[in-house]
Amino acid sequence: MDSRGGRRYLYLADVSDFGGKKCMTESGQEKTENAAALHLEVDDAADSLSLPLMHGSLGPSVIDIRELYSRTGHFTYDPGFMSTASCESTITYIDGNDGVLLYRGYPIEQLADRGDFLETCFLLLYGELPKLSEADRFRQAVIRHTMLHEQLSYFYRGFRRDAHPMAIMVGVVGALSAFYHDSTDINDPEQRRIASIRLIAKMPTIAAQAYKFSIGQPFTYPRNDLGFVENFLHMTFAVPCEDYLVNPVLARALARVFILHADHEQNASTSTVRIAGSSGANPFACIAAGIACLWGPAHGGANEAVLNMLGEIRTVERIPGFIKRAKDKDDPFRLMGFGHRVYKNYDPRAAVLRRTCRDVLEQLDVNDEPLLKLAVELERIALEDEYFVERNLYPNVDFYSGIILRAMGFPSSMFTVLFAVARTVGWVAQWNEMIEDPLQKIGRPRQIYTGESKRDYVGMEHRN
Ligand code: SDX
């Protein structure tokens, strides 16, 4: 028993599951459910509680604790949700120990090497790879929604020229709900479908315009004769004074980067989108909330932070000093692009990006070899260091992505914007799944209160 301040804490003494029983879920599927027997000991009084144990198709089972509070008067406590499943999902599966990432069952490596981004969007949204006719229809639907309401272009002028593009993304995407009222009713499946397509289609246009605004160049309109990635590159790098031909190598590499970033189960920004959507907020507001969360350096902002970190390290000789700082608890410095809440093995996306790095640098004839060499040496030294090995800290998706994006000509301030462009389909797919979930309720965690007990107001004259 732990006790603090005279209070006693109840805690799990033992969990054992027994006997499987067939049962039907709300969606009419048959599942084998066991029960988890929880033996609770409170103030030396032992009590037994049997809670359903739910099995997924892959990965750990979960103890269904929905009745825990009503049956015991106790909450669970799990800061950062390290051991908490917030929902049931069929979209993405991660095995952090084995470094596995599946989109609707397909390994990310195969999709990145053989698929294209809009095909991956279709897969994440609808659960299957599209047939040719479906792929054409989906591509047409997306391409025809890439333009923005012309009045939106005035929004950018409200920002300072040096505004971070992520600040612009949060503002402009949130404003979309003021222009597209006909796709904000979340209870209408057709409006949800149109909003989903609009968000996937318009994010690249908004991202390109945020970039153009930051460098003082005129906006380039989307073109319906270009593919999704080619259109984005054209809007980003074309200028009115001359033709711009998209480099197919660059387009292929960026498509791979987008595929790798498209979804990642219940990460912080996706959970933000789900929580915002659970209140009934419109889809544009939910995605704006996801963008805001992704911006953090512990999450999607890490790709920009990695480039800044490599710039600070500068030479291989200075690596040991920074490794030392990363291990020092009194030093806020962390090795950006390293570590992950779920992956306790090499992030499979980092492995693909690492080999893409070399391809892109060679094919674009960009001499960023020193930067890549620094990153590879930093990884090598870290992975041989006990501190990182003990904590299973490996390179994550952000460690190499910035080197590729910089070689493509993007400034580091645009790296997280590109992450948001790619992740929009994952956010939208998870948002739709959340709304269609019959068990869906507004997300409202509880807490353990450790503040003051009830006390009476004290007038100013008595506050000495
Ligand atoms: C993304 O969740 C997702 O799926 C996210 C994402 C997605 O696709 O949506 O994969 C994208 O966000 C990737 C992560 C990008 N962030 C970074 O690269 C920032 C650097 N990494 C860390 O901030 C950290 O690793 C996190 C935030 C990613 C994970 O943090 P956790 O799971 O809360 O782990 P932790 O902070 O509890 O760390 C465990 C230990 C601690 O040491 P001890 O207290 O055990 O002594 O590892 C240490 C940490 O200090 N540690 C690091 C470290 N990451 C963790 N030490 C030095 N450098 C690091 N990068």
XYZ file of C-alpha atoms and ligand atoms in Angstrom:
524
model
C 0.000 0.000 0.000
C 1.242 3.455 -0.770
C 0.076 6.256 1.454
C 0.605 10.004 1.230
C -0.812 12.460 3.716
C -2.794 9.769 5.459
C -4.674 8.810 2.279
C -4.447 5.221 1.130
C -4.193 4.255 -2.509
C -5.901 1.299 -3.937
C -3.939 -0.458 -6.638
C -4.049 -3.483 -8.770
C -2.800 -6.485 -6.835
C -3.222 -9.030 -9.587
C -4.703 -9.412 -13.034
C -5.622 -12.808 -14.405
C -7.891 -13.572 -17.284
C -9.949 -16.708 -17.563
C -12.310 -18.481 -19.902
C -13.179 -17.012 -23.265
C -16.765 -16.223 -24.110
C -18.352 -15.435 -27.476
C -20.258 -12.211 -27.638
C -21.581 -9.741 -30.223
C -20.303 -6.197 -30.480
C -22.587 -3.195 -31.107
C -21.662 -3.377 -34.789
C -22.909 -6.987 -34.875
C -19.492 -8.635 -35.161
C -18.702 -11.730 -33.126
C -15.781 -11.347 -30.736
C -14.190 -13.668 -28.218
C -14.029 -11.765 -25.006
C -12.391 -12.816 -21.814
C -12.809 -11.163 -18.503
C -9.967 -9.669 -16.525
C -10.184 -10.441 -12.843
C -8.888 -7.457 -10.903
C -8.181 -8.037 -7.239
C -8.394 -4.698 -5.488
C -7.068 -4.153 -2.002
C -8.366 -1.058 -0.230
C -7.526 -0.501 3.462
C -6.763 -4.226 3.824
C -10.231 -5.089 2.526
C -9.737 -7.327 -0.526
C -12.331 -7.182 -3.272
C -12.602 -8.908 -6.635
C -13.814 -7.291 -9.806
C -14.270 -8.902 -13.190
C -13.994 -6.546 -16.177
C -14.268 -7.488 -19.878
C -10.998 -8.130 -21.705
C -11.299 -7.063 -25.343
C -9.087 -8.584 -28.040
C -8.171 -6.649 -31.195
C -7.213 -8.270 -34.498
C -3.549 -7.378 -33.827
C -1.656 -6.102 -30.798
C -2.367 -6.038 -27.046
C -5.778 -6.809 -25.583
C -7.463 -4.095 -23.515
C -9.238 -4.189 -20.186
C -12.581 -2.455 -20.650
C -12.685 -0.158 -17.614
C -15.779 1.807 -18.563
C -17.603 0.494 -15.472
C -14.634 0.814 -13.110
C -15.702 4.141 -11.582
C -19.400 3.214 -11.224
C -18.448 -0.111 -9.629
C -15.506 0.966 -7.450
C -15.698 4.758 -7.133
C -12.145 4.967 -8.440
C -10.593 6.386 -11.620
C -7.466 5.120 -13.316
C -4.459 7.480 -13.512
C -2.401 7.542 -16.707
C -0.655 10.902 -17.508
C 0.162 11.030 -21.219
C -2.074 8.003 -21.761
C 0.925 5.644 -21.739
C -1.309 2.597 -21.142
C -4.701 3.837 -22.290
C -6.578 2.984 -25.478
C -8.900 5.907 -26.275
C -10.872 4.221 -29.044
C -11.305 1.227 -31.310
C -9.828 1.773 -34.781
C -9.355 -0.179 -38.000
C -7.146 2.344 -39.783
C -3.498 2.061 -38.677
C -1.616 -0.503 -36.626
C 1.783 0.051 -35.009
C 3.908 -2.598 -33.326
C 6.452 -0.453 -31.486
C 8.629 -3.359 -30.397
C 9.032 -4.813 -33.870
C 8.964 -1.504 -35.740
C 5.861 -2.391 -37.774
C 3.484 0.173 -39.318
C 0.421 -0.946 -41.318
C -2.148 1.254 -43.078
C -5.336 -0.842 -43.274
C -3.057 -3.911 -43.055
C -0.587 -2.871 -45.789
C 3.077 -2.452 -44.668
C 4.217 1.151 -44.930
C 7.395 0.122 -46.774
C 5.368 -1.403 -49.634
C 3.036 1.578 -49.895
C 5.973 4.020 -49.855
C 7.911 2.095 -52.498
C 5.054 1.124 -54.814
C 2.035 3.341 -54.129
C 1.121 6.944 -54.790
C -0.180 9.432 -52.245
C -3.792 9.737 -53.452
C -4.061 5.935 -53.524
C -2.915 5.932 -49.882
C -5.511 8.622 -49.110
C -8.250 6.438 -50.628
C -6.987 3.444 -48.629
C -6.956 5.330 -45.327
C -10.384 6.877 -45.949
C -12.265 3.876 -47.313
C -10.289 0.836 -46.103
C -9.276 -0.712 -49.445
C -6.841 0.076 -52.261
C -8.840 1.702 -55.087
C -9.654 -0.067 -58.326
C -8.640 1.887 -61.433
C -12.062 3.497 -61.889
C -12.246 4.376 -58.186
C -8.767 5.874 -58.271
C -9.669 8.050 -61.281
C -12.913 9.244 -59.665
C -11.150 10.010 -56.383
C -8.347 11.884 -58.145
C -10.862 13.973 -60.097
C -12.781 14.752 -56.892
C -9.628 15.925 -55.114
C -8.181 17.862 -58.049
C -11.462 19.774 -58.471
C -11.376 20.986 -54.884
C -7.832 22.365 -54.817
C -8.857 26.003 -55.420
C -9.615 28.291 -52.471
C -12.417 30.851 -52.198
C -10.769 33.978 -53.648
C -11.483 36.018 -50.524
C -9.284 33.654 -48.495
C -6.252 35.097 -50.253
C -6.803 38.303 -48.262
C -6.296 36.374 -45.002
C -2.563 36.053 -45.590
C -2.118 39.830 -45.673
C -3.183 39.980 -42.035
C 0.021 38.175 -41.060
C 3.477 39.710 -40.738
C 5.770 38.633 -43.562
C 7.946 36.768 -41.054
C 5.015 34.851 -39.555
C 5.827 31.149 -39.166
C 3.947 29.257 -41.909
C 2.409 26.976 -39.270
C 0.777 30.026 -37.672
C -0.700 30.847 -41.073
C -1.885 27.256 -41.552
C -3.705 27.247 -38.204
C -5.390 30.559 -39.017
C -6.385 29.923 -42.615
C -7.546 26.326 -42.121
C -9.635 27.376 -39.126
C -11.181 30.091 -41.317
C -12.320 27.575 -43.949
C -15.466 26.931 -41.894
C -16.450 30.546 -42.609
C -16.420 29.828 -46.345
C -17.638 26.265 -46.733
C -20.822 26.210 -44.662
C -22.301 23.511 -46.922
C -19.888 20.915 -45.485
C -19.944 21.581 -41.767
C -22.887 19.423 -40.651
C -21.023 16.470 -39.153
C -24.193 14.377 -38.954
C -24.645 14.430 -42.725
C -22.392 11.734 -44.307
C -22.381 13.552 -47.658
C -21.248 16.797 -46.028
C -18.554 14.865 -44.139
C -17.404 13.342 -47.443
C -17.182 16.728 -49.170
C -15.424 18.318 -46.169
C -12.926 15.427 -46.141
C -12.123 15.868 -49.835
C -11.938 19.668 -49.478
C -9.454 19.432 -46.605
C -7.191 16.936 -48.379
C -7.368 18.980 -51.594
C -6.947 22.460 -50.159
C -4.154 21.879 -47.648
C -1.450 21.865 -50.367
C -2.857 25.104 -51.824
C -2.886 26.795 -48.410
C 0.618 25.480 -47.655
C 1.990 26.739 -50.969
C 0.335 30.123 -50.465
C 1.732 30.364 -46.923
C 5.188 29.797 -48.392
C 4.694 32.278 -51.251
C 3.427 34.892 -48.792
C 6.509 34.424 -46.592
C 8.881 35.065 -49.527
C 6.838 37.879 -51.068
C 6.044 36.063 -54.304
C 2.612 35.986 -55.997
C 0.391 32.963 -55.448
C 0.308 30.301 -58.155
C -3.104 28.775 -58.753
C -3.581 24.997 -58.689
C -3.753 23.235 -62.058
C -6.089 20.360 -62.878
C -3.693 18.797 -65.357
C -1.103 17.997 -62.667
C -1.001 15.206 -60.085
C -1.505 15.945 -56.395
C 2.202 16.206 -55.488
C 3.206 17.801 -58.805
C 0.471 20.427 -58.314
C 1.806 21.239 -54.857
C 5.381 21.591 -56.121
C 4.197 23.759 -59.002
C 2.212 26.056 -56.677
C 5.198 26.259 -54.320
C 8.089 26.829 -56.706
C 6.621 28.187 -59.978
C 6.812 31.945 -60.721
C 4.749 33.834 -63.340
C 7.799 34.873 -65.320
C 8.762 31.445 -66.633
C 7.571 27.892 -67.052
C 8.264 25.532 -64.184
C 8.686 21.867 -64.958
C 8.262 19.597 -61.950
C 11.269 17.337 -61.451
C 9.845 13.774 -61.435
C 12.544 12.632 -58.987
C 11.536 15.332 -56.565
C 7.833 14.534 -57.031
C 8.398 10.810 -56.405
C 10.463 11.484 -53.298
C 7.903 13.936 -51.907
C 5.072 11.478 -52.589
C 7.007 8.930 -50.534
C 7.471 11.461 -47.711
C 3.732 12.222 -47.780
C 2.786 8.517 -47.708
C 5.065 7.907 -44.714
C 3.496 10.817 -42.787
C -0.143 10.146 -43.693
C -1.353 8.497 -40.479
C 0.002 7.097 -37.229
C -2.895 5.817 -35.063
C -3.662 7.872 -31.925
C -0.691 10.296 -31.849
C -1.057 13.659 -30.108
C -2.434 15.641 -33.062
C -4.819 12.878 -34.137
C -6.086 12.589 -30.565
C -6.554 16.373 -30.607
C -8.646 16.116 -33.776
C -10.714 13.300 -32.238
C -11.314 15.197 -28.996
C -12.240 18.390 -30.867
C -14.540 16.380 -33.165
C -16.168 14.602 -30.202
C -17.713 17.933 -29.143
C -19.386 18.248 -32.560
C -17.015 20.979 -33.788
C -16.921 21.416 -37.564
C -14.240 19.508 -39.494
C -12.214 22.598 -40.431
C -11.943 23.662 -36.782
C -10.901 20.119 -35.815
C -8.132 19.982 -38.398
C -6.940 23.461 -37.347
C -6.661 22.078 -33.791
C -4.641 19.141 -35.119
C -2.279 21.506 -36.954
C -1.754 23.507 -33.773
C -0.854 20.358 -31.836
C 1.418 19.011 -34.568
C 3.478 22.225 -34.416
C 5.023 21.294 -31.071
C 8.745 20.312 -31.208
C 7.988 17.087 -29.321
C 5.663 16.105 -32.189
C 5.602 17.264 -35.799
C 7.772 20.301 -35.095
C 10.693 17.926 -34.532
C 11.644 17.817 -38.240
C 12.419 21.526 -38.187
C 14.117 21.126 -34.792
C 16.373 18.363 -36.177
C 17.743 20.655 -38.899
C 18.274 23.422 -36.346
C 20.039 20.903 -34.074
C 22.310 19.627 -36.881
C 23.106 23.254 -37.700
C 24.070 23.826 -34.063
C 26.238 20.679 -33.902
C 27.923 21.606 -37.202
C 30.797 19.065 -37.106
C 31.270 15.404 -36.254
C 33.853 16.408 -33.635
C 31.170 18.291 -31.675
C 28.756 15.333 -31.544
C 29.989 13.830 -28.225
C 29.361 17.128 -26.433
C 25.762 17.211 -27.632
C 25.210 13.536 -26.788
C 26.416 14.377 -23.278
C 23.946 17.267 -23.076
C 21.098 15.044 -24.315
C 21.773 12.675 -21.413
C 22.008 15.431 -18.801
C 18.705 15.747 -16.923
C 19.572 19.309 -15.974
C 19.993 20.271 -19.613
C 16.743 20.793 -21.587
C 18.562 19.747 -24.790
C 17.185 16.558 -26.327
C 18.349 14.729 -29.415
C 15.609 15.873 -31.771
C 14.355 13.198 -34.150
C 15.220 10.528 -31.577
C 12.885 8.533 -29.355
C 9.212 7.737 -29.678
C 6.293 7.003 -27.385
C 5.451 3.814 -29.253
C 8.514 2.716 -31.251
C 11.064 1.014 -29.018
C 12.774 -0.076 -32.204
C 13.818 1.704 -35.404
C 10.862 3.716 -36.750
C 10.150 1.949 -40.077
C 9.476 5.355 -41.645
C 12.946 6.561 -40.644
C 14.472 3.540 -42.354
C 12.702 4.376 -45.630
C 13.574 8.065 -45.323
C 17.206 7.303 -44.603
C 17.602 5.421 -47.881
C 15.521 8.063 -49.680
C 17.933 10.740 -48.420
C 20.860 9.396 -50.372
C 18.745 8.872 -53.521
C 17.424 12.444 -53.422
C 20.827 14.044 -52.754
C 22.388 12.088 -55.615
C 19.551 12.583 -58.093
C 19.103 16.267 -57.334
C 22.872 16.664 -57.346
C 22.614 18.557 -54.067
C 25.812 18.695 -52.085
C 24.271 18.224 -48.652
C 26.437 15.190 -48.067
C 28.135 16.837 -45.053
C 24.727 17.268 -43.384
C 23.738 13.675 -44.155
C 27.135 12.424 -42.974
C 26.660 14.372 -39.723
C 23.209 12.839 -39.206
C 24.416 9.302 -39.966
C 27.392 9.713 -37.590
C 25.140 11.184 -34.889
C 22.834 8.183 -35.251
C 25.769 5.767 -35.125
C 27.236 7.283 -31.953
C 23.843 7.513 -30.235
C 22.892 3.924 -31.061
C 26.141 2.732 -29.486
C 25.576 4.768 -26.335
C 24.184 2.904 -23.322
C 21.798 5.730 -22.397
C 20.010 5.505 -25.743
C 20.210 1.724 -25.956
C 18.778 1.255 -22.435
C 15.866 3.561 -23.246
C 15.242 2.137 -26.725
C 15.763 5.551 -28.309
C 16.031 5.226 -32.083
C 15.712 7.726 -34.949
C 12.068 8.520 -35.659
C 10.299 9.798 -38.767
C 11.620 13.325 -38.196
C 15.321 12.494 -38.084
C 15.971 12.259 -41.829
C 12.901 13.934 -43.333
C 14.308 17.439 -42.933
C 17.451 16.613 -44.907
C 15.303 15.447 -47.825
C 12.998 18.461 -47.671
C 15.904 20.883 -47.508
C 17.498 19.200 -50.530
C 14.195 19.749 -52.355
C 14.443 23.482 -51.684
C 12.019 23.888 -48.776
C 13.078 26.154 -45.883
C 13.029 24.396 -42.481
C 10.045 26.549 -41.436
C 7.992 24.649 -44.049
C 8.902 21.152 -42.821
C 6.059 20.829 -40.303
C 3.677 22.404 -42.827
C 4.488 19.513 -45.166
C 3.916 17.089 -42.307
C 0.471 18.678 -41.822
C -0.323 18.434 -45.553
C 0.432 14.707 -45.443
C -1.241 14.015 -42.084
C -4.517 15.716 -43.063
C -5.800 12.488 -44.625
C -5.028 10.582 -41.424
C -6.730 13.203 -39.289
C -9.774 13.187 -41.579
C -9.986 9.382 -41.724
C -9.760 9.136 -37.920
C -12.282 11.974 -37.500
C -14.797 10.156 -39.738
C -14.184 6.890 -37.867
C -14.775 8.664 -34.553
C -18.103 10.151 -35.720
C -19.280 6.834 -37.171
C -18.379 4.960 -33.951
C -21.669 4.071 -32.172
C -19.833 4.142 -28.837
C -18.550 7.657 -29.464
C -19.036 10.150 -26.611
C -17.538 13.572 -25.969
C -13.945 13.090 -24.810
C -13.766 14.224 -21.218
C -10.980 12.698 -19.045
C -11.180 12.969 -15.228
C -8.323 13.795 -12.817
C -6.832 13.110 -9.420
C -7.328 16.296 -7.408
C -4.464 17.187 -5.063
C -5.375 20.822 -4.426
C -6.846 22.613 -1.378
C -9.854 21.192 0.448
C -12.981 23.371 0.755
C -12.258 26.711 2.561
C -14.165 29.977 3.108
C -13.547 33.304 1.346
C -11.283 35.754 3.210
C -11.925 39.497 2.776
C -9.012 41.719 1.752
C -8.911 43.271 5.237
C -8.063 39.881 6.744
C -5.419 38.841 4.210
C -2.306 39.799 6.039
C 6.397 12.374 -33.871
O 3.140 9.612 -31.367
C 3.393 9.575 -32.637
O 3.034 8.652 -33.342
C 4.139 10.818 -33.200
C 4.661 10.716 -34.635
C 3.533 10.669 -35.647
O 3.766 10.165 -36.751
O 2.448 11.248 -35.348
O 5.468 9.549 -34.772
C 5.516 11.937 -34.995
O 5.996 13.185 -33.082
C 7.748 11.724 -33.705
C 8.503 12.211 -32.419
C 9.182 13.535 -32.778
N 9.747 14.161 -31.557
C 11.075 14.222 -31.363
O 11.910 13.731 -32.111
C 11.476 15.040 -30.143
C 12.538 14.273 -29.345
N 11.907 13.095 -28.736
C 11.406 13.208 -27.408
O 10.912 14.434 -27.050
C 10.630 11.970 -26.948
O 11.334 10.883 -27.348
C 9.191 11.805 -27.393
C 8.364 13.003 -27.048
C 9.113 11.570 -28.843
C 8.630 10.595 -26.646
O 8.609 10.929 -25.318
P 8.019 9.897 -24.226
O 7.421 8.701 -24.847
O 7.176 10.671 -23.287
O 9.309 9.373 -23.568
P 9.958 10.030 -22.329
O 10.034 11.499 -22.533
O 9.270 9.494 -21.130
O 11.442 9.458 -22.447
C 11.805 8.244 -21.847
C 13.264 8.470 -21.446
C 13.459 9.706 -20.555
O 14.633 9.477 -19.789
P 14.434 8.910 -18.248
O 13.448 9.824 -17.574
O 13.906 7.490 -18.431
O 15.808 8.951 -17.666
O 14.056 8.720 -22.633
C 14.612 10.022 -22.568
C 13.783 10.797 -21.547
O 14.571 11.832 -20.963
N 14.470 10.593 -23.907
C 15.405 11.307 -24.524
C 14.875 11.590 -25.788
N 13.651 11.061 -25.899
C 13.402 10.451 -24.722
N 16.628 11.727 -24.122
C 17.335 12.440 -25.024
N 16.903 12.754 -26.268
C 15.674 12.345 -26.682
N 15.244 12.654 -27.891
